[in-house]
Short mmCIF file of C-alpha atoms in Angstrom, two decimals:
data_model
loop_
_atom_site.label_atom_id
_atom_site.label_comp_id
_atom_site.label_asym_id
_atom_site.label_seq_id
_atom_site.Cartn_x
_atom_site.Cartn_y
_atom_site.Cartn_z
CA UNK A 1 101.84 106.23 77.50
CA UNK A 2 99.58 107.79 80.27
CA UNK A 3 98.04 105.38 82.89
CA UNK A 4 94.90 106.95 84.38
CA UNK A 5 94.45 104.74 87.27
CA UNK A 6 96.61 103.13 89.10
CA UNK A 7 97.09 102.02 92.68
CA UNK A 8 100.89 102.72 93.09
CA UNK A 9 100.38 105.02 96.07
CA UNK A 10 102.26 102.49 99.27
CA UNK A 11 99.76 101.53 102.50
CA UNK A 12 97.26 103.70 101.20
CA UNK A 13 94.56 100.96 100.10
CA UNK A 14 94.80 97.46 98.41
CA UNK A 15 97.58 98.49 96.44
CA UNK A 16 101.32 98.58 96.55
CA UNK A 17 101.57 97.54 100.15
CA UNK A 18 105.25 98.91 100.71
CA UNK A 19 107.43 101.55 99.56
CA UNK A 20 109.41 99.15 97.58
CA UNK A 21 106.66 97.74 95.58
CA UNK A 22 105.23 101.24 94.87
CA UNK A 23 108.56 101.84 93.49
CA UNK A 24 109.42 98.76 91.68
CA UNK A 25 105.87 99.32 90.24
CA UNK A 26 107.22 102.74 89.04
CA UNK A 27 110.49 100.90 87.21
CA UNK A 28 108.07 98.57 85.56
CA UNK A 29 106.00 101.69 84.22
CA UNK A 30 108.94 103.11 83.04
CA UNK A 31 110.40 100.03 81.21
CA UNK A 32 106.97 99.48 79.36
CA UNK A 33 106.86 103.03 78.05
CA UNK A 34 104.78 104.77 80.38
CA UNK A 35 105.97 108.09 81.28
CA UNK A 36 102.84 109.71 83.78
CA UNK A 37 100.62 108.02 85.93
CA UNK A 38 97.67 109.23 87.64
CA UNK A 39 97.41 107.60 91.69
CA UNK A 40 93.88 106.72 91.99
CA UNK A 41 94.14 104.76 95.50
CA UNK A 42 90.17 103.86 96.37
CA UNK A 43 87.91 106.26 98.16
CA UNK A 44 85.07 106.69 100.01
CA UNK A 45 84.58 103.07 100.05
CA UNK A 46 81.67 102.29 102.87
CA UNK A 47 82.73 100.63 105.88
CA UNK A 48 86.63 100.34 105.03
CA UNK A 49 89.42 102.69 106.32
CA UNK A 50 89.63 103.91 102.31
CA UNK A 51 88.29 106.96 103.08
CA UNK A 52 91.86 108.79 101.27
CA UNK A 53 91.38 112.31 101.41
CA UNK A 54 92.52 114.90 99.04
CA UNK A 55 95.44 116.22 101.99
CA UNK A 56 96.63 112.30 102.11
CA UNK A 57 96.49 111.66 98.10
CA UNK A 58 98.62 114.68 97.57
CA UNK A 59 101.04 115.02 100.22
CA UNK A 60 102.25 111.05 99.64
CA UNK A 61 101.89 111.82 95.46
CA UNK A 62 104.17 114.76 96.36
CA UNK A 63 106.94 112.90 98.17
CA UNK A 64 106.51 109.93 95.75
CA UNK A 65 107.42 112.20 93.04
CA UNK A 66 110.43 113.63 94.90
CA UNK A 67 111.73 110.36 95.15
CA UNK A 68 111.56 109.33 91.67
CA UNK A 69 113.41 112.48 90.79
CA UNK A 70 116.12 112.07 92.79
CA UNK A 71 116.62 108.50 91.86
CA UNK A 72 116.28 108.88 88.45
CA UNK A 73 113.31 107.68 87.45
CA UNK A 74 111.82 109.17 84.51
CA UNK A 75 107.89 108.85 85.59
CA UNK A 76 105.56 111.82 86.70
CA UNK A 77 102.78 110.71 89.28
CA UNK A 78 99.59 112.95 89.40
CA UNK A 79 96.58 113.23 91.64
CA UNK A 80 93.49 110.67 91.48
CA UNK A 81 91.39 108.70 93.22
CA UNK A 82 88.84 105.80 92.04
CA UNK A 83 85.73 107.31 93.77
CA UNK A 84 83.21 104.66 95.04
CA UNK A 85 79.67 106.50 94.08
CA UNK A 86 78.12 105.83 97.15
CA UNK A 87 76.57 108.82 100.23
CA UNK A 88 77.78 111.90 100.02
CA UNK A 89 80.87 111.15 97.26
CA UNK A 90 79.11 114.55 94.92
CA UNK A 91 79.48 116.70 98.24
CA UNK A 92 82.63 115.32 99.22
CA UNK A 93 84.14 116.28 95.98
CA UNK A 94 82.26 119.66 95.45
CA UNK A 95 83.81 120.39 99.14
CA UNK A 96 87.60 119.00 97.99
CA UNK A 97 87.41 115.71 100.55
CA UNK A 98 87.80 113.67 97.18
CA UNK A 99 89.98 114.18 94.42
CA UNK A 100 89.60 114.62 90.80
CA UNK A 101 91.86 113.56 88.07
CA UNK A 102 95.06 116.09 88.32
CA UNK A 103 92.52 118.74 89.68
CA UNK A 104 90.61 118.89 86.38
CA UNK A 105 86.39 118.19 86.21
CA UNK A 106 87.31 114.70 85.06
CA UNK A 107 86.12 112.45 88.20
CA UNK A 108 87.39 108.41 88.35
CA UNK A 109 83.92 106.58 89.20
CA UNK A 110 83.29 103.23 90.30
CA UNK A 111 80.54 101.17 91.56
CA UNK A 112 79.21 97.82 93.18
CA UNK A 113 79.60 95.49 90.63
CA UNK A 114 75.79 94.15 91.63
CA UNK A 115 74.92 97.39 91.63
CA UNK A 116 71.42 97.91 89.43
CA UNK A 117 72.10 100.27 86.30
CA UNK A 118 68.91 102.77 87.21
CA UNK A 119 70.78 103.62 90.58
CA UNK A 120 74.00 104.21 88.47
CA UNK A 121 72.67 106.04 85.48
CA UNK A 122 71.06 108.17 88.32
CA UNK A 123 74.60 108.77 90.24
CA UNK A 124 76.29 108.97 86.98
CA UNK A 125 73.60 112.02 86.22
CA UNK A 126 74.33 113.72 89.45
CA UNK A 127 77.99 114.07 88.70
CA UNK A 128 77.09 115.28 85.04
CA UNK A 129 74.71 118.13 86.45
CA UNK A 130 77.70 119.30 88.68
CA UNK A 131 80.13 119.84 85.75
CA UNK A 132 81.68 116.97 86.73
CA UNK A 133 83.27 114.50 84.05
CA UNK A 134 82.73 111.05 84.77
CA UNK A 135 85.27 108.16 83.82
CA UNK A 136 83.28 105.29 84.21
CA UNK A 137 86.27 102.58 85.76
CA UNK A 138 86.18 98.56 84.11
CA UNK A 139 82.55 98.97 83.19
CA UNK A 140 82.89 95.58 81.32
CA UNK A 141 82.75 93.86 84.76
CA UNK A 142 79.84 95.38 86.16
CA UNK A 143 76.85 92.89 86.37
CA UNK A 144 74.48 95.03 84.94
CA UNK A 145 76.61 95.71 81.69
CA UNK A 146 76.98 91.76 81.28
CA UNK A 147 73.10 91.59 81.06
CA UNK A 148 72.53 94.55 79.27
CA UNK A 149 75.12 96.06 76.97
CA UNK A 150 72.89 98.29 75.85
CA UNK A 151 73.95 100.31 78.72
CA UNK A 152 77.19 101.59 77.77
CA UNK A 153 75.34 103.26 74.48
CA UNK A 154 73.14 105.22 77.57
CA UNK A 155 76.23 105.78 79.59
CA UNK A 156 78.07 107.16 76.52
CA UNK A 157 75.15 109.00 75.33
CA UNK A 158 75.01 110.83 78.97
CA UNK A 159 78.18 111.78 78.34
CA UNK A 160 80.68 110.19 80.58
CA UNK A 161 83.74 108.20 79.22
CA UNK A 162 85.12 104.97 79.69
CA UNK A 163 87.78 103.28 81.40
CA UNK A 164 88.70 99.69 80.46
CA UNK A 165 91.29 97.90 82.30
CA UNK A 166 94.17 96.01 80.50
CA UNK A 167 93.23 92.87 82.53
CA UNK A 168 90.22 92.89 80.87
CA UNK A 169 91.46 93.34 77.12
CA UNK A 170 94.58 90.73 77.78
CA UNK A 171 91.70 88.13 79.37
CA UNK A 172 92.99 87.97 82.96
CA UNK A 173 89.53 88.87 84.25
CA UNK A 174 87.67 86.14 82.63
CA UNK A 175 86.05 85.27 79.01
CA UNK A 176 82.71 88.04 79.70
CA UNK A 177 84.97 90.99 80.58
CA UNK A 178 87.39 90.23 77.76
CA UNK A 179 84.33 89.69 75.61
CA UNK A 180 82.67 92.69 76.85
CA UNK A 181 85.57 94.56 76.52
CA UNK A 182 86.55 93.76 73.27
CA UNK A 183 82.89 94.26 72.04
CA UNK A 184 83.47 97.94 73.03
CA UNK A 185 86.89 98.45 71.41
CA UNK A 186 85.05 96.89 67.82
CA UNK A 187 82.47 99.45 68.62
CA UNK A 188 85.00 102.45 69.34
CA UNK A 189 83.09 103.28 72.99
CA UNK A 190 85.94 103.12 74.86
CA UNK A 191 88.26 106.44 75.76
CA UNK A 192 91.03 104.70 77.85
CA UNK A 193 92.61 101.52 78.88
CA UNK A 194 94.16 101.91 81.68
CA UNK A 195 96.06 99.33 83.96
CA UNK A 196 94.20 99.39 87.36
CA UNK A 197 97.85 98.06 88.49
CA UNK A 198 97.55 97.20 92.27
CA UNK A 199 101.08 95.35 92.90
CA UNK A 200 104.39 94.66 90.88
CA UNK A 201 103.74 90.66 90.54
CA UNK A 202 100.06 90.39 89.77
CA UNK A 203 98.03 93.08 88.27
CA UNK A 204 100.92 95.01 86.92
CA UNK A 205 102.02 98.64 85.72
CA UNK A 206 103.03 97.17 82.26
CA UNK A 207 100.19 97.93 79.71
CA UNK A 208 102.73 97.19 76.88
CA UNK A 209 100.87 93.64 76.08
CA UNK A 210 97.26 95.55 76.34
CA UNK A 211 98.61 97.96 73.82
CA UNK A 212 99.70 95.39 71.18
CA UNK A 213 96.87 93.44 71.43
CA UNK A 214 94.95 96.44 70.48
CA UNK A 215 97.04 97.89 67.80
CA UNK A 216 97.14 94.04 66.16
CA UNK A 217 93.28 93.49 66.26
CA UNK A 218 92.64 97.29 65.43
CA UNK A 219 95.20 99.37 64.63
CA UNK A 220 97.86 101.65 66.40
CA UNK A 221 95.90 105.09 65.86
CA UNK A 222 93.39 103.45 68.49
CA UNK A 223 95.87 102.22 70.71
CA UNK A 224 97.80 105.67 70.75
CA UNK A 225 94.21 107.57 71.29
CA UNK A 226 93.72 105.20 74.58
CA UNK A 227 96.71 105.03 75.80
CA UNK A 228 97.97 107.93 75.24
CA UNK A 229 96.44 110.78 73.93
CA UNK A 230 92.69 110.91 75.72
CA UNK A 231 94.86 110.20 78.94
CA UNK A 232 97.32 113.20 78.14
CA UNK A 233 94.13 115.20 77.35
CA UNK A 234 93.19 114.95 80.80
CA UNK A 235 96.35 116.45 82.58
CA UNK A 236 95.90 119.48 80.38
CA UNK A 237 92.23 119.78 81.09
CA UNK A 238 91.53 119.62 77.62
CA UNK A 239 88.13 118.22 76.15
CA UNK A 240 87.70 114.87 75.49
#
């Protein structure tokens, strides 16, 4: 399997807040069959220090990936960042500041969870009309997708993809993103699950329960195409 966001990257943001969490985080990956994972630490997050430029990203995915290598660990890590779509984030990118997914036009996007869907359909088009990909992060616990879920079918019909978060599937966000996100899967809108992982005791690397549940209540070519081969279309730069 291919986890496109993840916050495994140590002191970075509110993820793995040590080098031995990042890499017990890594073990766990491995054990649960994931064998790439793309660091998406938080950026451009207004008034916060997660500002995580492209220069940091890669230089600590770079000796992350060293160290994994020479102890043995059988997990690639690859560029990201979860982009908060707020200023300048379109400029920032177009100028390098913020980092796409493994360098390709695929872009890691999220938003306020209050925020109102005619400011995000609007961001969402800016990205588009840059060549820019968007992968919409945990839309199922946006506010605006709770009221309305006629939104995704406008959000998919732009042409950005979505990112659902295991928590969501397995229920530990709540019964509305659970619901939400299961009302997605039934519909076949969704393009990843992914395990927004921020530690290695709560809000794990494993997806291995996320990917039963869907391969029990749908069926295992759906599971593989989220988990796996959508995800593994992205480090190739392939079209999704």
């Amino acid at each position: 399997m291919v986890d496109i966001h993840c916050h495994i990257l140590h002191g970075i943001d509110d993820g793995a807040e040590n080098f031995d969490t990042s890499f017990e985080m890594a073990k766990l990956a491995v054990e649960s069959g994931t064998t790439e994972i793309f660091a998406t630490p938080h950026a451009n997050i207004p008034d916060t220090e997660c500002i995580n430029t492209s220069a940091t990203v890669s230089e600590k995915v770079k000796s992350f990936n060293e160290i994994l290598v020479r102890e043995g660990v059988p997990l690639k890590i690859y560029t990201g960042c979860e982009i908060f779509a707020a200023g300048d984030f379109i400029k920032l990118l177009k100028k390098g500041n913020l980092l796409t997914l493994n360098n390709s036009n695929y872009v890691l996007v999220e938003f306020d969870f209050f925020e109102h869907h005619a400011s995000v359909f609007m961001k969402l088009e800016d990205l588009l009309s840059e060549g820019y990909i968007p992968v919409v992060a945990h839309p199922e616990r946006y506010a605006f997708i709770e009221e309305d879920e006629n939104c995704i079918n406008i959000i998919k019909n732009m042409g950005c993809l979505i990112q659902c978060n295991k928590g969501s599937v397995t229920g530990r966000f709540g019964h509305s993103a659970k619901f939400i996100a299961h009302e997605m899967l039934v519909r076949e809108q969704v393009d990843f699950i992914a395990s927004d992982a921020h530690s290695s005791r709560m809000r794990t690397p494993i997806l291995t329960d996320a990917y039963q549940m869907v391969c029990e209540l749908y069926n295992k070519d759906y599971a593989d195409l989220l988990f796996d081969i959508n995800p593994r279309k992205i480090l190739n730069h392939e079209k999704i």
